[in-house]
């Protein structure tokens, strides 16, 4: 099937779209980190962790999908950096898909069915954007593989549905609270936001490096910072709090 040349994006237009896509992928990393926290992460049941094997599998799936989203983000940013664009590491507040504009604010979900429905809708929207840009991919070096291989978000949402089962456990969502109960909890939320800011800055330096080898030091910093952020998320979930992931 031939492609109408009049509908193809110019290199600058595609790079602009890839910057938007990178911001969406950043939001999807935060989305799946939040899902994992809502499901109790890998905490023991007595500390707010999953109560069933299905819920524990789902929490593990969420952690794995967050890593997949990080790989999507890094690949899009690599194309931008190679083209001379410095990735901003902004985070999208919404994503446009075939069903309209969907909110990307980190979720507070009531139950597992609502969580599954949200993730399936977001995944469809993000995959739609990959497919929308693919016909123009050849105008920017490296974009073809990234756009062709990146439309896998629906598979992640399907993995969450499979892990939770049908019907999902009624008590699968373990963490919903976003408001600190006291000063100690507020300090914990603030520490989580500080940790997130360090991760975002390290990623910006690493993924924006013109030479990927030159950014190696920032990559190591980002990996360590993500490990610390994971521990802070775990402490917040243990207190029944969802991390705020406030945009730096």
Short mmCIF file of C-alpha atoms in Angstrom, two decimals, residues 24-25 27-28 31-32 94-99 102-104 115-131 150-159:
data_model
loop_
_atom_site.label_atom_id
_atom_site.label_comp_id
_atom_site.label_asym_id
_atom_site.label_seq_id
_atom_site.Cartn_x
_atom_site.Cartn_y
_atom_site.Cartn_z
CA UNK A 24 3.98 10.61 27.32
CA UNK A 25 6.42 7.76 27.96
CA UNK A 27 4.16 9.77 32.29
CA UNK A 28 3.68 6.07 31.58
CA UNK A 31 1.77 5.50 35.80
CA UNK A 32 3.07 1.96 36.20
CA UNK A 94 -2.60 13.95 29.01
CA UNK A 95 -2.45 11.76 25.91
CA UNK A 96 -4.67 11.97 22.86
CA UNK A 97 -5.95 8.71 21.41
CA UNK A 98 -8.78 7.37 19.27
CA UNK A 99 -11.21 7.80 22.18
CA UNK A 102 -7.05 10.91 28.50
CA UNK A 103 -5.68 12.25 31.78
CA UNK A 104 -2.18 11.11 32.75
CA UNK A 115 -7.51 0.08 37.36
CA UNK A 116 -7.61 -2.42 34.49
CA UNK A 117 -9.99 -0.24 32.48
CA UNK A 118 -7.74 2.79 32.91
CA UNK A 119 -4.57 0.97 31.89
CA UNK A 120 -6.20 -0.58 28.84
CA UNK A 121 -7.50 2.80 27.68
CA UNK A 122 -4.13 4.51 28.17
CA UNK A 123 -2.28 1.68 26.44
CA UNK A 124 -4.58 1.92 23.42
CA UNK A 125 -4.00 5.67 23.21
CA UNK A 126 -0.20 5.42 23.40
CA UNK A 127 -0.06 2.60 20.85
CA UNK A 128 -2.29 4.65 18.55
CA UNK A 129 0.29 7.44 18.63
CA UNK A 130 3.12 5.07 17.72
CA UNK A 131 1.06 3.79 14.78
CA UNK A 150 7.27 0.60 20.58
CA UNK A 151 3.57 -0.07 20.13
CA UNK A 152 3.46 -2.77 22.80
CA UNK A 153 1.59 -0.96 25.55
CA UNK A 154 -1.60 -2.95 25.05
CA UNK A 155 0.37 -6.11 25.81
CA UNK A 156 1.37 -4.64 29.17
CA UNK A 157 -2.21 -3.82 30.09
CA UNK A 158 -3.24 -7.32 29.01
CA UNK A 159 -0.55 -8.78 31.28
#
